[in-house]
C-alpha positions as semicolon CSV with decimal commas, in nm:
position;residue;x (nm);y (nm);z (nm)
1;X;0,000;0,000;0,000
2;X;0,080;0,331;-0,070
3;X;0,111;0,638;0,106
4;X;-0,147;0,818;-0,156
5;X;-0,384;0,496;-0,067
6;X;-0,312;0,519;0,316
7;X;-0,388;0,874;0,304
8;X;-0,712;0,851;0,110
9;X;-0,823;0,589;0,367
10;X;-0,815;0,779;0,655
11;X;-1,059;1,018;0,752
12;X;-0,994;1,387;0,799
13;X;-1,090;1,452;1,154
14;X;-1,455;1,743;1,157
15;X;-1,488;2,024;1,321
16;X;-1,581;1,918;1,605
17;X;-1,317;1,658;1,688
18;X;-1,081;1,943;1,629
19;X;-1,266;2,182;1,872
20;X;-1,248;1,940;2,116
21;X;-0,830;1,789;2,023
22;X;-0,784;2,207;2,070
23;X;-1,011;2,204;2,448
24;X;-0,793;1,938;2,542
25;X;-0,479;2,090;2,416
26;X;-0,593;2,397;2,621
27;X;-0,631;2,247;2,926
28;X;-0,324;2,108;2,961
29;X;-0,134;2,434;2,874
30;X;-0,055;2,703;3,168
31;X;-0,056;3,088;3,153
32;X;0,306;3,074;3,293
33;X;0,440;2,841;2,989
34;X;0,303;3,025;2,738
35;X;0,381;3,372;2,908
36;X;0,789;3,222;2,923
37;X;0,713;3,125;2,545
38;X;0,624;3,502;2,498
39;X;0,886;3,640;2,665
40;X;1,134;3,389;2,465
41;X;1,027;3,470;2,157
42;X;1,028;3,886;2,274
43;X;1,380;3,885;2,361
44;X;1,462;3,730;2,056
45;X;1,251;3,962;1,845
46;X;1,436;4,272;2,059
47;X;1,762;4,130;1,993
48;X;1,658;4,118;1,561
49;X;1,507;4,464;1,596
50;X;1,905;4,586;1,758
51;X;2,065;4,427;1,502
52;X;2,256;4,654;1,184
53;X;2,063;4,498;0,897
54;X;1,707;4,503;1,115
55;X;1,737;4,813;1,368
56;X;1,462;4,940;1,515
57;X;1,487;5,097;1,810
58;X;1,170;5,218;1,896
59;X;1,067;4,816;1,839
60;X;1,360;4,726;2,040
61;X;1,236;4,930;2,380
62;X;0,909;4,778;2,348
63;X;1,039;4,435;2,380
64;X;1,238;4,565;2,652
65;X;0,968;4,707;2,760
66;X;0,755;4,465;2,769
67;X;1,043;4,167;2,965
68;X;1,066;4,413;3,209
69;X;0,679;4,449;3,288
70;X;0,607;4,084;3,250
71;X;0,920;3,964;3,469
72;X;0,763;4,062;3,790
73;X;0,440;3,911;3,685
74;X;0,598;3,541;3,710
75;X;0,797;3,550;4,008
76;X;0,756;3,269;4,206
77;X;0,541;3,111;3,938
78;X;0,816;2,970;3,730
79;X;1,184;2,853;3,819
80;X;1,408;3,040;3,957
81;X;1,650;2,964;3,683
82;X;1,401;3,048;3,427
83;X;1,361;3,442;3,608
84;X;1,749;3,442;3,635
85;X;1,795;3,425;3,299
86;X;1,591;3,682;3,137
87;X;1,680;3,932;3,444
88;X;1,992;3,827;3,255
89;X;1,871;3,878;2,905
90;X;1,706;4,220;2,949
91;X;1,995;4,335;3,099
92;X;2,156;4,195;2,796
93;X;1,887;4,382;2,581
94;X;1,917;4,707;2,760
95;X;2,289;4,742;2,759
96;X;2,280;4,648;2,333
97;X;1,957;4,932;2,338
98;X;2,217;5,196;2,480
99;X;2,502;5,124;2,242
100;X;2,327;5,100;1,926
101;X;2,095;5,437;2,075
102;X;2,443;5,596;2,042
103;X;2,489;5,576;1,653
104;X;2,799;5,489;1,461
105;X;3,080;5,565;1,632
């Protein structure tokens, strides 16, 4: 058998059996994993938006903006290793914000 003929065999899930895969999916998920998620993908974003070929500053303080808002927010919810390490990174952040807000040298 082929993959074309196992495909064609098998049925495409409906709607509902998707709704409820996606309930079950959501009830499984925390706010605090998918704020850390946010904040991962933030700092990397920040970090693009410093960057020669992508700067943006004003995008750049936003991100930074935004760690340092949602940091506090998960204290004592997630590791400590976790909070020590974008303390870390939007220090990081900040420091790269204040060089590249001083232009070409």
């Amino acid at each position: 058998m082929t993959d074309h003929e196992q495909t064609e065999g098998a049925e495409t899930p409906s709607d509902e059996e998707l709704l409820k895969q996606v309930e079950e999916e959501l009830k499984k998920l925390k706010v605090s994993d998918l704020l850390v998620q946010m904040l991962y993908t933030m700092s990397s974003l920040g970090y693009r938006k410093l960057s020669e070929q992508d700067r943006d500053l004003e995008q750049a303080k936003l991100a930074i903006d935004t760690l340092s808002a949602v940091l506090p927010v998960l204290e004592g919810v997630v590791g400590d290793d976790v909070m020590r390490d974008f303390k870390q990174v939007t220090a990081n952040l900040q420091l790269a914000y204040a060089e590249a807000a001083k232009g070409p040298v």
